[in-house]
Tab-separated table of C-alpha atoms in Angstrom:
chain	number	residue	atom	x	y	z
A	3	MET	CA	-1.071	-31.349	-37.386
A	4	SER	CA	1.363	-29.459	-39.644
A	5	LEU	CA	5.091	-30.120	-39.568
A	6	LEU	CA	5.550	-26.807	-37.758
A	7	GLY	CA	2.836	-27.789	-35.321
A	8	ILE	CA	4.618	-31.080	-34.663
A	9	SER	CA	7.840	-29.120	-34.133
A	10	VAL	CA	6.129	-26.956	-31.542
A	11	PHE	CA	4.640	-30.019	-29.895
A	12	LEU	CA	7.972	-31.868	-29.688
A	13	THR	CA	9.818	-28.773	-28.495
A	14	LEU	CA	7.289	-28.032	-25.769
A	15	THR	CA	7.296	-31.573	-24.435
A	16	LEU	CA	11.047	-31.630	-23.767
A	17	ASN	CA	11.864	-33.237	-20.461
A	18	SER	CA	12.253	-30.261	-18.087
A	19	ALA	CA	15.218	-31.714	-16.158
A	20	VAL	CA	17.181	-32.463	-19.345
A	21	TYR	CA	16.202	-29.078	-20.704
A	22	SER	CA	17.460	-27.209	-17.613
A	23	GLU	CA	20.729	-29.169	-17.742
A	24	SER	CA	21.218	-28.302	-21.400
A	25	ILE	CA	20.756	-24.618	-20.628
A	26	SER	CA	23.588	-24.735	-18.102
A	27	SER	CA	25.991	-26.506	-20.473
A	28	ASN	CA	25.178	-24.315	-23.483
A	29	LEU	CA	25.823	-21.077	-21.610
A	30	THR	CA	29.565	-21.653	-21.892
A	31	SER	CA	29.817	-23.099	-25.404
A	32	VAL	CA	27.174	-21.574	-27.636
A	33	ASP	CA	28.061	-19.520	-30.695
A	34	SER	CA	26.709	-16.023	-29.980
A	35	MET	CA	25.912	-15.430	-33.647
A	36	GLU	CA	23.737	-18.528	-33.700
A	37	VAL	CA	21.683	-17.128	-30.813
A	38	VAL	CA	21.303	-13.794	-32.600
A	39	THR	CA	20.157	-15.553	-35.763
A	40	LYS	CA	17.610	-17.668	-33.898
A	41	TYR	CA	16.315	-14.632	-32.029
A	42	SER	CA	15.960	-12.650	-35.262
A	43	LEU	CA	13.914	-15.449	-36.816
A	44	PHE	CA	11.806	-15.737	-33.682
A	45	SER	CA	11.144	-11.980	-33.576
A	46	GLU	CA	10.256	-11.814	-37.261
A	47	TYR	CA	7.719	-14.628	-37.017
A	48	TYR	CA	6.382	-13.138	-33.774
A	49	LYS	CA	5.991	-9.702	-35.376
A	50	ASN	CA	3.957	-11.291	-38.159
A	51	LYS	CA	1.848	-13.133	-35.567
A	52	ASP	CA	2.978	-16.496	-36.928
A	53	PHE	CA	3.274	-17.939	-33.440
A	54	ASN	CA	3.321	-21.527	-34.662
A	55	SER	CA	6.564	-20.807	-36.529
A	56	ALA	CA	7.964	-18.441	-33.894
A	57	LEU	CA	7.802	-20.725	-30.864
A	58	PRO	CA	10.427	-23.324	-31.894
A	59	TYR	CA	12.973	-20.549	-32.470
A	60	GLY	CA	12.040	-18.928	-29.155
A	61	TRP	CA	12.637	-22.179	-27.310
A	62	GLU	CA	15.984	-22.570	-29.087
A	63	VAL	CA	17.051	-19.070	-28.020
A	64	ILE	CA	16.172	-19.864	-24.416
A	65	GLN	CA	17.954	-23.209	-24.603
A	66	LEU	CA	21.101	-21.763	-26.194
A	67	ASN	CA	21.394	-18.682	-23.976
A	68	PRO	CA	18.523	-17.831	-21.586
A	69	GLU	CA	20.157	-14.579	-20.473
A	70	LYS	CA	21.158	-12.810	-23.684
A	71	PHE	CA	17.714	-11.623	-24.781
A	72	SER	CA	15.977	-12.031	-21.422
A	73	LYS	CA	14.562	-8.504	-21.521
A	74	TRP	CA	12.493	-9.347	-24.607
A	75	VAL	CA	12.306	-13.041	-25.361
A	76	TYR	CA	10.281	-14.129	-22.320
A	77	GLY	CA	7.576	-11.534	-22.802
A	78	LYS	CA	7.197	-12.409	-26.477
A	79	MET	CA	7.305	-16.134	-25.750
A	80	GLU	CA	4.626	-15.782	-23.102
A	81	ASP	CA	2.391	-13.855	-25.481
A	82	ALA	CA	2.896	-16.472	-28.200
A	83	LEU	CA	2.167	-19.345	-25.805
A	84	TRP	CA	-1.018	-17.668	-24.578
A	85	GLN	CA	-2.149	-16.829	-28.106
A	86	MET	CA	-1.602	-20.432	-29.195
A	87	HIS	CA	-3.271	-21.821	-26.081
A	88	ASP	CA	-6.373	-19.660	-26.436
A	89	SER	CA	-6.730	-20.008	-30.214
A	90	ALA	CA	-9.590	-22.156	-31.504
A	91	ASP	CA	-7.285	-23.239	-34.342
A	92	THR	CA	-4.709	-24.834	-32.047
A	93	ALA	CA	-4.760	-28.636	-32.027
A	94	PRO	CA	-5.743	-30.186	-28.665
A	95	GLU	CA	-2.421	-32.011	-28.347
A	96	VAL	CA	-0.460	-28.772	-28.845
A	97	LYS	CA	-2.652	-26.986	-26.309
A	98	LYS	CA	-2.009	-29.860	-23.888
A	99	ALA	CA	1.727	-29.620	-24.556
A	100	ILE	CA	1.658	-25.901	-23.750
A	101	GLU	CA	-0.140	-26.613	-20.481
A	102	ASP	CA	2.380	-29.332	-19.621
A	103	THR	CA	5.282	-26.941	-20.190
A	104	ILE	CA	3.988	-23.538	-19.083
A	105	LEU	CA	5.072	-23.769	-15.430
A	106	SER	CA	8.611	-24.720	-16.461
A	107	PHE	CA	8.628	-21.766	-18.849
A	108	TYR	CA	7.704	-19.402	-16.019
A	109	ASP	CA	10.370	-20.898	-13.749
A	110	ILE	CA	12.991	-20.148	-16.417
A	111	ALA	CA	11.626	-16.625	-16.958
A	112	ILE	CA	11.706	-15.937	-13.208
A	113	LYS	CA	15.288	-17.197	-12.977
A	114	TYR	CA	16.706	-15.287	-15.933
A	115	ASN	CA	14.590	-12.111	-15.899
A	116	SER	CA	14.693	-11.205	-12.236
A	117	VAL	CA	13.469	-7.656	-12.872
A	118	GLU	CA	10.095	-9.058	-13.931
A	119	LYS	CA	10.030	-12.055	-11.611
A	120	ALA	CA	6.989	-10.844	-9.641
A	121	TYR	CA	5.009	-10.486	-12.870
A	122	TYR	CA	5.984	-13.937	-14.124
A	123	GLN	CA	5.307	-15.474	-10.706
A	124	ALA	CA	1.812	-13.940	-10.686
A	125	ARG	CA	1.147	-15.223	-14.207
A	126	LYS	CA	2.407	-18.644	-13.172
A	127	ALA	CA	-0.103	-18.627	-10.313
A	128	PHE	CA	-2.870	-17.543	-12.677
A	129	VAL	CA	-2.307	-20.359	-15.175
A	130	ALA	CA	-1.925	-22.841	-12.326
A	131	GLU	CA	-5.338	-21.714	-11.098
A	132	THR	CA	-7.242	-21.296	-14.361
A	133	TRP	CA	-5.567	-23.523	-16.957
A	134	LEU	CA	-4.292	-26.358	-14.821
A	135	GLU	CA	-6.709	-26.154	-11.859
A	136	LEU	CA	-3.978	-27.191	-9.441
A	137	PRO	CA	-4.778	-27.753	-5.740
A	138	PHE	CA	-5.718	-24.754	-3.593
A	139	GLU	CA	-2.567	-24.860	-1.448
A	140	GLU	CA	-0.241	-24.861	-4.463
A	141	VAL	CA	-1.993	-21.986	-6.193
A	142	THR	CA	-2.269	-19.745	-3.123
A	143	ALA	CA	1.415	-20.327	-2.360
A	144	MET	CA	2.268	-19.167	-5.888
A	145	TYR	CA	0.224	-15.967	-5.558
A	146	GLU	CA	1.709	-15.305	-2.121
A	147	LYS	CA	5.210	-15.704	-3.556
A	148	ALA	CA	4.407	-13.144	-6.264
A	149	ILE	CA	3.269	-10.646	-3.622
A	150	GLU	CA	6.398	-11.391	-1.612
A	151	TYR	CA	8.477	-10.524	-4.684
A	152	ASP	CA	6.604	-7.251	-5.210
A	153	PRO	CA	3.709	-6.036	-3.004
A	154	ASN	CA	2.807	-3.525	-5.727
A	155	ILE	CA	1.816	-6.095	-8.344
A	156	SER	CA	-1.518	-5.616	-10.079
A	157	THR	CA	-4.581	-5.774	-7.842
A	158	TYR	CA	-5.964	-8.241	-10.387
A	159	TYR	CA	-3.779	-10.959	-8.889
A	160	TYR	CA	-4.479	-9.826	-5.338
A	161	ASN	CA	-8.169	-10.236	-6.097
A	162	HIS	CA	-7.664	-13.759	-7.433
A	163	LEU	CA	-5.859	-14.685	-4.232
A	164	GLY	CA	-8.582	-13.016	-2.163
A	165	GLN	CA	-11.285	-14.991	-3.922
A	166	LEU	CA	-9.388	-18.197	-3.198
A	167	TYR	CA	-9.171	-17.255	0.475
A	168	LYS	CA	-12.893	-16.476	0.491
A	169	SER	CA	-13.686	-19.875	-0.980
A	170	LYS	CA	-12.276	-21.457	2.186
A	171	ALA	CA	-13.405	-18.777	4.649
A	172	GLU	CA	-16.335	-20.721	6.040
A	173	GLU	CA	-14.181	-23.792	6.596
A	174	ASP	CA	-11.122	-22.171	8.152
A	175	LEU	CA	-10.880	-19.007	10.277
A	176	GLU	CA	-7.322	-18.424	9.085
A	177	TYR	CA	-8.473	-17.946	5.495
A	178	LYS	CA	-11.267	-15.626	6.548
A	179	THR	CA	-8.697	-13.518	8.377
A	180	LYS	CA	-6.373	-13.579	5.367
A	181	ALA	CA	-9.198	-12.487	3.070
A	182	LEU	CA	-10.100	-9.665	5.437
A	183	ASP	CA	-6.484	-8.470	5.600
A	184	LEU	CA	-6.070	-8.679	1.830
A	185	PHE	CA	-9.205	-6.724	0.938
A	186	THR	CA	-8.466	-4.165	3.661
A	187	TYR	CA	-5.104	-3.600	1.981
A	188	LEU	CA	-6.758	-3.241	-1.428
A	189	ASN	CA	-9.327	-0.819	-0.014
A	190	ASP	CA	-6.497	1.324	1.378
A	191	ARG	CA	-4.595	1.087	-1.900
A	192	GLU	CA	-7.596	1.983	-4.081
A	193	PRO	CA	-10.025	3.857	-1.810
A	194	ASP	CA	-12.220	4.921	-4.735
A	195	ASN	CA	-12.730	1.365	-5.978
A	196	GLN	CA	-16.121	0.232	-4.684
A	197	ILE	CA	-15.283	-3.415	-5.390
A	198	TRP	CA	-12.953	-3.641	-2.394
A	199	SER	CA	-15.479	-2.001	-0.070
A	200	ASP	CA	-18.093	-4.492	-1.223
A	201	GLU	CA	-15.712	-7.386	-0.623
A	202	LEU	CA	-15.011	-6.143	2.891
A	203	GLU	CA	-18.698	-5.767	3.642
A	204	SER	CA	-19.231	-9.370	2.620
A	205	LEU	CA	-16.565	-10.444	5.105
A	206	VAL	CA	-17.045	-8.203	8.133
A	207	ASP	CA	-20.613	-9.210	8.991
A	208	ASN	CA	-19.140	-11.563	11.570
A	209	ILE	CA	-16.065	-9.557	12.524
A	210	ASP	CA	-17.068	-9.506	16.191
A	211	GLU	CA	-17.261	-13.272	16.083
A	212	LEU	CA	-13.812	-13.298	14.524
A	213	VAL	CA	-12.501	-11.045	17.275
A	214	GLU	CA	-13.851	-13.395	19.926
A	215	LEU	CA	-12.404	-16.463	18.241
A	216	THR	CA	-8.958	-14.925	17.806
A	217	LYS	CA	-9.051	-13.559	21.353
A	218	LYS	CA	-9.809	-17.017	22.709
A	219	ALA	CA	-7.025	-18.512	20.600
A	220	TRP	CA	-4.540	-15.992	21.996
A	221	LEU	CA	-5.653	-16.386	25.608
A	222	ASN	CA	-5.093	-20.129	25.266
A	223	ASN	CA	-1.480	-19.413	24.308
A	224	LYS	CA	-0.590	-15.917	25.491
A	225	ASP	CA	3.070	-16.198	24.519
A	226	ASP	CA	2.215	-16.670	20.843
A	227	ALA	CA	2.963	-13.395	19.049
A	228	ALA	CA	1.203	-14.473	15.850
A	229	ARG	CA	-2.045	-15.151	17.727
A	230	ALA	CA	-1.702	-11.893	19.646
A	231	TRP	CA	-1.329	-9.941	16.410
A	232	LYS	CA	-4.285	-11.647	14.750
A	233	PHE	CA	-6.472	-10.737	17.707
A	234	ALA	CA	-5.131	-7.185	18.055
A	235	SER	CA	-5.400	-6.349	14.350
A	236	LEU	CA	-8.962	-7.649	14.115
A	237	ALA	CA	-9.977	-5.884	17.324
A	238	MET	CA	-8.620	-2.637	15.877
A	239	LYS	CA	-10.564	-3.159	12.649
A	240	ALA	CA	-13.706	-3.825	14.674
A	241	GLY	CA	-13.206	-0.630	16.702
A	242	ARG	CA	-12.633	-2.592	19.913
A	243	TYR	CA	-9.571	-0.572	20.830
A	244	SER	CA	-9.556	-1.134	24.579
A	245	GLU	CA	-9.420	-4.890	24.009
A	246	ALA	CA	-6.580	-4.515	21.532
A	247	VAL	CA	-4.400	-2.632	24.018
A	248	GLU	CA	-3.380	-5.666	26.093
A	249	ALA	CA	-2.268	-7.660	23.060
A	250	LEU	CA	-0.427	-4.695	21.553
A	251	GLU	CA	1.370	-3.987	24.825
A	252	PHE	CA	2.474	-7.630	24.856
A	253	LEU	CA	3.683	-7.365	21.257
A	254	THR	CA	5.705	-4.182	21.840
A	255	GLN	CA	7.401	-5.860	24.801
A	256	LYS	CA	8.138	-8.956	22.752
A	257	SER	CA	9.324	-7.016	19.669
A	258	PRO	CA	10.399	-3.575	20.938
A	259	GLU	CA	11.810	-2.534	17.548
A	260	SER	CA	8.590	-3.182	15.610
A	261	LEU	CA	7.293	0.135	14.298
A	262	ASN	CA	3.948	-1.387	13.339
A	263	TYR	CA	3.181	-2.628	16.866
A	264	TRP	CA	4.088	0.712	18.448
A	265	SER	CA	2.042	2.617	15.867
A	266	GLN	CA	-1.031	0.452	16.436
A	267	LEU	CA	-0.644	0.756	20.208
A	268	ALA	CA	-0.405	4.549	20.000
A	269	THR	CA	-3.605	4.623	17.935
A	270	ALA	CA	-5.359	2.357	20.450
A	271	TYR	CA	-4.359	4.677	23.300
A	272	GLN	CA	-5.646	7.671	21.344
A	273	LYS	CA	-8.946	5.975	20.578
A	274	THR	CA	-9.441	5.133	24.255
A	275	ASP	CA	-8.472	8.676	25.369
A	276	ASP	CA	-5.438	7.434	27.279
A	277	LEU	CA	-3.525	10.500	26.158
A	278	THR	CA	-0.614	10.182	28.577
A	279	LYS	CA	0.253	6.736	27.249
A	280	ALA	CA	-0.413	7.864	23.684
A	281	GLU	CA	2.090	10.698	24.173
A	282	ALA	CA	4.733	8.328	25.531
A	283	THR	CA	4.148	5.871	22.690
A	284	PHE	CA	4.458	8.461	19.940
A	285	LYS	CA	7.671	9.672	21.577
A	286	LYS	CA	8.922	6.089	21.419
A	287	LEU	CA	8.052	5.982	17.714
A	288	ILE	CA	9.985	9.216	17.157
A	289	GLU	CA	12.943	7.677	18.958
A	290	LEU	CA	12.773	4.638	16.664
A	291	GLU	CA	12.012	6.586	13.482
A	292	PRO	CA	13.097	10.227	13.913
A	293	ASN	CA	12.496	11.237	10.284
A	294	GLU	CA	8.919	9.931	9.987
A	295	GLN	CA	6.691	13.016	9.746
A	296	ASP	CA	3.456	11.242	10.713
A	297	ASN	CA	4.770	10.543	14.213
A	298	TYR	CA	5.246	14.259	14.903
A	299	LEU	CA	1.826	15.093	13.485
A	300	ASN	CA	0.155	12.473	15.676
A	301	LEU	CA	2.070	13.593	18.764
A	302	GLY	CA	0.869	17.121	18.021
A	303	ILE	CA	-2.731	15.887	17.897
A	304	VAL	CA	-2.256	14.271	21.315
A	305	TYR	CA	-0.940	17.554	22.745
A	306	LYS	CA	-3.872	19.391	21.180
A	307	ASP	CA	-6.305	16.969	22.820
A	308	LYS	CA	-4.521	17.553	26.146
A	309	GLY	CA	-4.941	21.316	25.728
A	310	GLN	CA	-1.191	21.894	25.278
A	311	LEU	CA	-1.538	24.051	22.199
A	312	SER	CA	1.979	25.463	22.062
A	313	ALA	CA	3.496	21.974	22.310
A	314	ALA	CA	1.090	20.786	19.622
A	315	ARG	CA	2.189	23.577	17.277
A	316	THR	CA	5.845	22.673	17.771
A	317	GLN	CA	5.142	19.106	16.636
A	318	TYR	CA	3.054	20.224	13.656
A	319	GLN	CA	5.834	22.504	12.484
A	320	LYS	CA	8.387	19.722	12.860
A	321	ALA	CA	6.159	17.410	10.798
A	322	ALA	CA	5.788	20.020	8.046
A	323	SER	CA	9.550	20.567	7.916
A	324	LEU	CA	10.181	16.883	7.188
A	325	LYS	CA	8.069	16.676	4.037
A	326	ASN	CA	7.929	19.346	1.357
A	327	GLY	CA	4.492	20.027	-0.057
A	328	TRP	CA	2.660	18.543	2.931
A	329	GLY	CA	-0.011	21.009	3.954
A	330	LEU	CA	-1.830	18.910	6.554
A	331	PRO	CA	0.354	19.881	9.565
A	332	ILE	CA	-0.029	23.541	8.602
A	333	TYR	CA	-3.796	23.032	8.436
A	334	TYR	CA	-3.722	21.540	11.933
A	335	GLU	CA	-1.762	24.574	13.134
A	336	GLY	CA	-4.574	26.749	11.806
A	337	LEU	CA	-7.056	24.648	13.771
A	338	LEU	CA	-5.107	25.451	16.952
A	339	TYR	CA	-5.586	29.187	16.419
A	340	GLU	CA	-9.251	28.753	15.553
A	341	GLN	CA	-9.764	26.554	18.627
A	342	ALA	CA	-8.024	29.122	20.832
A	343	ALA	CA	-10.246	31.933	19.537
A	344	ARG	CA	-13.413	29.901	20.072
A	345	ASN	CA	-12.467	28.712	23.550
A	346	CYS	CA	-11.010	31.928	24.925
A	347	GLY	CA	-12.626	34.764	23.069
A	348	SER	CA	-15.722	36.905	23.329
A	349	PHE	CA	-15.410	38.056	19.723
A	350	ASN	CA	-13.663	41.342	20.406
A	351	PHE	CA	-10.917	42.787	18.226
A	352	GLU	CA	-8.153	40.654	19.782
A	353	ASP	CA	-10.185	37.516	19.070
A	354	LYS	CA	-10.760	38.592	15.473
A	355	LEU	CA	-6.994	38.934	15.066
A	356	VAL	CA	-6.559	35.301	16.135
A	357	TYR	CA	-9.201	34.250	13.620
A	358	GLN	CA	-7.242	36.206	10.998
A	359	LEU	CA	-4.099	34.310	11.992
A	360	ALA	CA	-6.035	31.058	11.559
A	361	VAL	CA	-7.202	32.164	8.096
A	362	ASP	CA	-3.662	33.142	7.086
A	363	THR	CA	-2.427	29.728	8.223
A	364	TYR	CA	-5.185	27.900	6.336
A	365	ARG	CA	-4.252	29.829	3.190
A	366	LYS	CA	-0.639	28.794	3.653
A	367	ALA	CA	-1.749	25.159	3.983
A	368	ALA	CA	-3.837	25.391	0.798
A	369	ASN	CA	-0.968	27.010	-1.110
A	370	THR	CA	1.399	24.295	0.091
A	371	ASP	CA	-0.997	21.514	-0.906
A	372	PRO	CA	-3.701	22.610	-3.391
A	373	SER	CA	-5.577	19.330	-2.875
A	374	LEU	CA	-6.263	20.278	0.756
A	375	THR	CA	-9.843	21.430	0.181
A	376	GLN	CA	-10.664	21.522	3.892
A	377	ALA	CA	-8.210	24.396	4.320
A	378	ARG	CA	-10.040	26.477	1.718
A	379	ASP	CA	-13.338	25.518	3.364
A	380	ARG	CA	-12.139	26.923	6.708
A	381	VAL	CA	-11.063	30.176	5.032
A	382	SER	CA	-14.603	30.588	3.700
A	383	ALA	CA	-16.198	29.579	7.007
A	384	LEU	CA	-14.243	32.225	8.946
A	385	SER	CA	-14.785	35.054	6.459
A	386	SER	CA	-17.164	36.862	8.829
A	387	SER	CA	-14.986	36.326	11.914
A	388	VAL	CA	-11.895	38.269	10.854
A	389	PRO	CA	-11.385	42.031	11.354
A	390	THR	CA	-13.152	44.312	8.887
A	391	LYS	CA	-11.675	47.387	7.208
A	392	GLU	CA	-13.635	49.485	9.699
A	393	ASP	CA	-12.048	47.605	12.611
A	394	TYR	CA	-8.612	48.614	11.365
A	395	PHE	CA	-9.667	52.155	10.387
A	396	PHE	CA	-11.157	53.084	13.765
A	397	ARG	CA	-8.002	51.846	15.492
A	398	LYS	CA	-5.844	53.803	13.025
A	399	TYR	CA	-4.054	50.745	11.644
A	400	LYS	CA	-2.737	51.240	8.127
A	401	SER	CA	-2.213	48.597	5.461
A	402	GLY	CA	0.998	46.672	6.037
A	403	THR	CA	1.091	47.367	9.764
A	404	SER	CA	2.099	44.371	11.873
A	405	ILE	CA	-0.190	43.773	14.856
A	406	PRO	CA	1.031	41.358	17.560
A	407	ILE	CA	-1.446	38.848	18.970
A	408	SER	CA	-2.159	39.591	22.627
A	409	GLY	CA	-4.685	38.756	25.320
A	410	ASN	CA	-4.925	36.548	28.386
A	411	CYS	CA	-5.510	33.335	26.430
A	412	TYR	CA	-3.121	34.039	23.605
A	413	GLY	CA	0.243	34.451	25.288
A	414	TRP	CA	1.460	31.139	23.848
A	415	ILE	CA	0.875	32.245	20.253
A	416	GLY	CA	3.661	34.804	19.901
A	417	ARG	CA	2.642	35.755	16.364
A	418	SER	CA	1.566	38.881	14.496
A	419	ILE	CA	-0.791	39.520	11.622
A	420	SER	CA	-0.320	42.068	8.859
A	421	VAL	CA	-3.100	44.547	8.083
A	422	PRO	CA	-4.302	43.880	4.518
């Protein structure tokens, strides 16, 4: 080993407790110019990819003042350590020294670069899994801590954790449930990524069995909220909504401020056509979260399903007002007019006017949100249902004239259309 290699080796194998203590003492006494000099040497060697020479200076910078260059030094140090570790030219004893020290390095990086702590925690978990092959419980706890720090970390690390869960899924129901939850989250996060769908398919073959097992576990201890949620969430995923209702009702009583429980319960009521309870539950959600647009949209859908079209429109309009650029509630308003024309009309002129109102509303939805292709599809589908030029001509309506919507079924609409 070269002298520089020996220097790296000796530096990396510092006793971690002594090293941490020296950091604390040096923070108050170190010469700032010395730190700058060491960092400049480190950066120069790093830039030239001379990692063997760079690392001792990097460790000195961290030892002298771990905060001063925290935005840069830890990322460069990590890269240098990985490059050295993975290089075929690195001596086995130096590689071993890196492995012996890498977790302590990440602990320091997490402590002194809190902005990137989720990243460093995830990398710590990765090396614990792949370099060090630490026990399952230790590694999964590290990945879980990274996700706790930042749920938006790379799906790469989520997948590693999911694979670990899967490796124990046949032995322990809890890990099968965790794997299912994790890959469901990834599928929602990246719906176009077939990998997550495939992972779910490999897990849900026995989802009904899982539902039964978690249901039994809850019934054996009905005051256990964690067991109730496991059962309810799996029952919802399996489409067994009526079974989920009891557990979700229990959970909303036990935790009346939990938005998630109320939201899931409202969905379960909708799926089981218990519209009265669904209405009451969405109203409760609005009470708890008055500025959440989805609650108004969903309440509007309930009113639509109950045939209360005017009330549905009011909720759709409220939802649209809470989020600029959201065309979906406007699209649903168009569906109300189209539904009214289909249910009430006999395709006379008054009915055609309602279809025109639906088309105008769909166009508004598409203009608000250009990605809303279904709105443009409805405009095309209704092209032969709206009034023709002849319809207006024979009734002596001129371009720009405003025609109010009227008719026995349309009193609730209270709108007009403009002759093109």
